[in-house]
mmCIF file with all atom_site columns, C-alpha atoms in Angstrom:
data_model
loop_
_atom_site.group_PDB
_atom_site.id
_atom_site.type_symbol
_atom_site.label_atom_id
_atom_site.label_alt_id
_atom_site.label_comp_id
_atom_site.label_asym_id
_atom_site.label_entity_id
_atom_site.label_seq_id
_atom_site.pdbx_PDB_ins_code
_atom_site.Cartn_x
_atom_site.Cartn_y
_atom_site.Cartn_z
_atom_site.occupancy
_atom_site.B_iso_or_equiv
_atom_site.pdbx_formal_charge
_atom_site.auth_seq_id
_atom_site.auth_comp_id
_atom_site.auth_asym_id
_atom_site.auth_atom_id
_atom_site.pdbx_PDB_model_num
ATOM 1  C CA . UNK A 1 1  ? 0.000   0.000   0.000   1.00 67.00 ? 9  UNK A CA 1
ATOM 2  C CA . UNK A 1 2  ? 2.385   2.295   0.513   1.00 75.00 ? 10 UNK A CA 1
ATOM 3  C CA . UNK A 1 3  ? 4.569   2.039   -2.891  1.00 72.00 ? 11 UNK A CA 1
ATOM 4  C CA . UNK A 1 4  ? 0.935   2.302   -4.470  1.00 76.00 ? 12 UNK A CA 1
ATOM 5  C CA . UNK A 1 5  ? 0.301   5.623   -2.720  1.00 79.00 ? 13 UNK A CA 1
ATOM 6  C CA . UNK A 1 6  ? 3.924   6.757   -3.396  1.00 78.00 ? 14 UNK A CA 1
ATOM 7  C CA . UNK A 1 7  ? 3.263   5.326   -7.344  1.00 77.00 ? 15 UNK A CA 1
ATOM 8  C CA . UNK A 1 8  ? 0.034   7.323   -7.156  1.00 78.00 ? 16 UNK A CA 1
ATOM 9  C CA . UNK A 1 9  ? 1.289   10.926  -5.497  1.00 82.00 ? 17 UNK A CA 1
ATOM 10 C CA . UNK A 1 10 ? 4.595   10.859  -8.418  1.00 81.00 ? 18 UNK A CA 1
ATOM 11 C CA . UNK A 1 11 ? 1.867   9.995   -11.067 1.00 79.00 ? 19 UNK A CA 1
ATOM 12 C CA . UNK A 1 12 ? -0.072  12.844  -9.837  1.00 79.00 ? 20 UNK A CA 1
ATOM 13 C CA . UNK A 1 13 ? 3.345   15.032  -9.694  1.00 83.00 ? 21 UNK A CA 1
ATOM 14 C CA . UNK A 1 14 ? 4.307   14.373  -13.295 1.00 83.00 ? 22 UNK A CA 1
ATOM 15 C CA . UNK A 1 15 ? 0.710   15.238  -14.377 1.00 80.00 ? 23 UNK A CA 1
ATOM 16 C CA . UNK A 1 16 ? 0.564   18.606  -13.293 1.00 82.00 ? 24 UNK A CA 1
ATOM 17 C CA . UNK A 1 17 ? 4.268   19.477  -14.906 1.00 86.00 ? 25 UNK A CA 1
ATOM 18 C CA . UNK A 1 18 ? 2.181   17.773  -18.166 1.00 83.00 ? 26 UNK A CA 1
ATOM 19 C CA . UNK A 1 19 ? 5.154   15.357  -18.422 1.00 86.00 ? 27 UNK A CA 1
ATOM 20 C CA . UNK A 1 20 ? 2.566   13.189  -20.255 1.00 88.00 ? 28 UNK A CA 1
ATOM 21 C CA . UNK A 1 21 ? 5.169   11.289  -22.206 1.00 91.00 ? 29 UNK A CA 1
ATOM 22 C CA . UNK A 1 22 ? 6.912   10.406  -19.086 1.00 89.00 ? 30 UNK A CA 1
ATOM 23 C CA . UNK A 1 23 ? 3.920   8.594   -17.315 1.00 86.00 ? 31 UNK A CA 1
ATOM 24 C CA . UNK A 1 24 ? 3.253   6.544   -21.279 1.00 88.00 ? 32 UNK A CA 1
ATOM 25 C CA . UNK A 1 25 ? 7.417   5.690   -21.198 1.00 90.00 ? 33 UNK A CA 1
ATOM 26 C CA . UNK A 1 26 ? 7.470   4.560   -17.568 1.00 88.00 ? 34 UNK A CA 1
ATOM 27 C CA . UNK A 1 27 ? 3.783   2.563   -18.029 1.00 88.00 ? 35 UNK A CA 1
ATOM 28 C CA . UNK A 1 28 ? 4.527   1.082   -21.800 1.00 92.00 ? 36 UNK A CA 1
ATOM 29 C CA . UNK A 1 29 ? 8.245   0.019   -20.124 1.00 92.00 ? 37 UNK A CA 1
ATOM 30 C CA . UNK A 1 30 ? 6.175   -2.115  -17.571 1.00 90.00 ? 38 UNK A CA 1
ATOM 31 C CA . UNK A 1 31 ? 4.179   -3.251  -19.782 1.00 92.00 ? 39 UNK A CA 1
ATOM 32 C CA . UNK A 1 32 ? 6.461   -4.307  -22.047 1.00 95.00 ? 40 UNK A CA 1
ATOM 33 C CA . UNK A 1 33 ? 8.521   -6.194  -19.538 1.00 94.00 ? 41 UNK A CA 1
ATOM 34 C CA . UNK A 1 34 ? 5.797   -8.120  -18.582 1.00 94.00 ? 42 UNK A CA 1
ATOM 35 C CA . UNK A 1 35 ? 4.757   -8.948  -21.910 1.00 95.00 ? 43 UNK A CA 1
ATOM 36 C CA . UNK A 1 36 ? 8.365   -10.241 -22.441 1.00 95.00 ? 44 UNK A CA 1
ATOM 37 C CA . UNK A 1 37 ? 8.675   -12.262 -19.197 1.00 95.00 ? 45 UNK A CA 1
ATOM 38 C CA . UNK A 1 38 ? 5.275   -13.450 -20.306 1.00 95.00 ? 46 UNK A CA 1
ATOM 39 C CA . UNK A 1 39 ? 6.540   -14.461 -23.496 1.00 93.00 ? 47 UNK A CA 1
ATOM 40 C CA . UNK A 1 40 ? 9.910   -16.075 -22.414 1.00 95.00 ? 48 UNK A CA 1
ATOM 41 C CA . UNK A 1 41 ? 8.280   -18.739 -20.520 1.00 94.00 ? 49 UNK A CA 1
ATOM 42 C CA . UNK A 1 42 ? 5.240   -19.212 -23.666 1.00 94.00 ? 50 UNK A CA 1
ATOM 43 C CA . UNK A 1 43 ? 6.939   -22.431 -24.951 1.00 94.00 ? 51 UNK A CA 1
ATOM 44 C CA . UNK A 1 44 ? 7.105   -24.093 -21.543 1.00 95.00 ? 52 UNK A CA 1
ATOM 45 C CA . UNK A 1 45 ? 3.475   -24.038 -20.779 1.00 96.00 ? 53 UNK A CA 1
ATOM 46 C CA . UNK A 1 46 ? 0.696   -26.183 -21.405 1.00 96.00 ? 54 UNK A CA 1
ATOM 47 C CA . UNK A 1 47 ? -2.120  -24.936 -24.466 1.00 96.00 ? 55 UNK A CA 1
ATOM 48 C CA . UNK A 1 48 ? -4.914  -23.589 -22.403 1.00 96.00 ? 56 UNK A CA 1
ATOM 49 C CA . UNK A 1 49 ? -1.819  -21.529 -20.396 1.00 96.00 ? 57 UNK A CA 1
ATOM 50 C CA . UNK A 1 50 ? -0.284  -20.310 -23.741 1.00 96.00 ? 58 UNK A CA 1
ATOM 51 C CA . UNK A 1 51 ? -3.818  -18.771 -24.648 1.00 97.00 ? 59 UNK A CA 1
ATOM 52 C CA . UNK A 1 52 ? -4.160  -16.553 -21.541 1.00 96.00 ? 60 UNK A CA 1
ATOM 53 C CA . UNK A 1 53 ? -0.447  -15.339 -22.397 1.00 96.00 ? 61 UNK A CA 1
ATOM 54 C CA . UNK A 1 54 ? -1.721  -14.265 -25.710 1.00 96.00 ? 62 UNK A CA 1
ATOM 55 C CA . UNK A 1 55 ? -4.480  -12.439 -24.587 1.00 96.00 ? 63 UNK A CA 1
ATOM 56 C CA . UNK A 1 56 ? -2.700  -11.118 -22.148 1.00 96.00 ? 64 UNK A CA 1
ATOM 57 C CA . UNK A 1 57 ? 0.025   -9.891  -24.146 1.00 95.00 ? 65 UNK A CA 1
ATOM 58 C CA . UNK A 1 58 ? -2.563  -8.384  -26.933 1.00 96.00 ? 66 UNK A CA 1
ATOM 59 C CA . UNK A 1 59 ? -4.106  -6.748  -23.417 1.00 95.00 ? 67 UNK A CA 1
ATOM 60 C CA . UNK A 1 60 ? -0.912  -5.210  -22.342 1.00 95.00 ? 68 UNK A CA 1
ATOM 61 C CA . UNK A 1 61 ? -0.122  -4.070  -26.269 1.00 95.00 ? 69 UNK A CA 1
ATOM 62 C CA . UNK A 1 62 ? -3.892  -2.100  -26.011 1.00 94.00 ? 70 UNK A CA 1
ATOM 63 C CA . UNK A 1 63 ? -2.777  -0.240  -22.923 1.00 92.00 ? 71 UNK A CA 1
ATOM 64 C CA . UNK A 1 64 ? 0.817   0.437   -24.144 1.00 93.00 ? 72 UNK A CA 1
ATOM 65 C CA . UNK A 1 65 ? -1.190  2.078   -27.083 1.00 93.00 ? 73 UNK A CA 1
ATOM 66 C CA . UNK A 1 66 ? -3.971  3.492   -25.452 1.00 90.00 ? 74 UNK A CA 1
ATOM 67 C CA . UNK A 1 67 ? -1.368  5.351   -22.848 1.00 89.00 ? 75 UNK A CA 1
ATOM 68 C CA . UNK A 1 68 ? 0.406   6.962   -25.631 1.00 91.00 ? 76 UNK A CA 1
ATOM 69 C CA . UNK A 1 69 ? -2.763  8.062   -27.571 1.00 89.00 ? 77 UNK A CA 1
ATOM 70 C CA . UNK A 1 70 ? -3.526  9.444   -23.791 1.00 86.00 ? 78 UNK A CA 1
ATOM 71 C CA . UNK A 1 71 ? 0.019   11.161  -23.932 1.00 88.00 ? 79 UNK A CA 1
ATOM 72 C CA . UNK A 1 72 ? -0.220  12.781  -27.643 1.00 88.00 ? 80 UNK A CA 1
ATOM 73 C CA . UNK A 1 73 ? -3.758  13.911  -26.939 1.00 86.00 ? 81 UNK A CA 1
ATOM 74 C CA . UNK A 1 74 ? -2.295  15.397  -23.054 1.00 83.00 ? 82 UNK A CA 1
ATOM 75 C CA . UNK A 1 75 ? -5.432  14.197  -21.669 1.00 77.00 ? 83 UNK A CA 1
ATOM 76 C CA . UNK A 1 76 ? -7.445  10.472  -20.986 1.00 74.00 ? 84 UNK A CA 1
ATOM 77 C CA . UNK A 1 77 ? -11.019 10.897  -21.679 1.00 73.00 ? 85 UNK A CA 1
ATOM 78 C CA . UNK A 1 78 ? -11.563 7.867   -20.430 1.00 69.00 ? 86 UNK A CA 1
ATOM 79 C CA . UNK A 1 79 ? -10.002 8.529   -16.978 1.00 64.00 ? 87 UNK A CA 1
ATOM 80 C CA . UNK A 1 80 ? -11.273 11.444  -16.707 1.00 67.00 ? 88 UNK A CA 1
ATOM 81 C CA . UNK A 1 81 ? -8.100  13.731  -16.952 1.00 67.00 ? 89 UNK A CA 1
#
């Protein structure tokens, strides 16, 4: 709980210097880590695991996108911001 506050109060920070591009790097560079770790271990897994890695991985792809449509818009209609 604590990181996730800390997380949440330097999110905040870097939103109101409009360092939009920061936030997309620093999400899309977690999200692409995990999408790798996922992937490393995709031909040691049985079938039915390999399809949640997938659509995981296309889920994780969406968000790296939809973060930096967020970033090049500077705001997240969806979010509210």
């Amino acid at each position: 709980p604590y990181l996730q506050r800390l997380d949440r109060k330097y999110g905040i920070a870097l939103l109101r210097q409009r360092m939009y591009w920061v936030i997309a790097g620093v999400l899309g560079a977690y999200w692409a880590r995990e999408t790798l770790s996922m992937a490393f271990f995709y031909p040691h897994v049985s079938p039915s695991t390999r399809i949640m890695i997938s659509v995981s991985c296309i889920y994780h792809w969406a968000k790296i996108a939809l973060v930096s449509m967020d970033a090049s818009n500077k705001c997240s209609p969806r979010l509210g911001i």
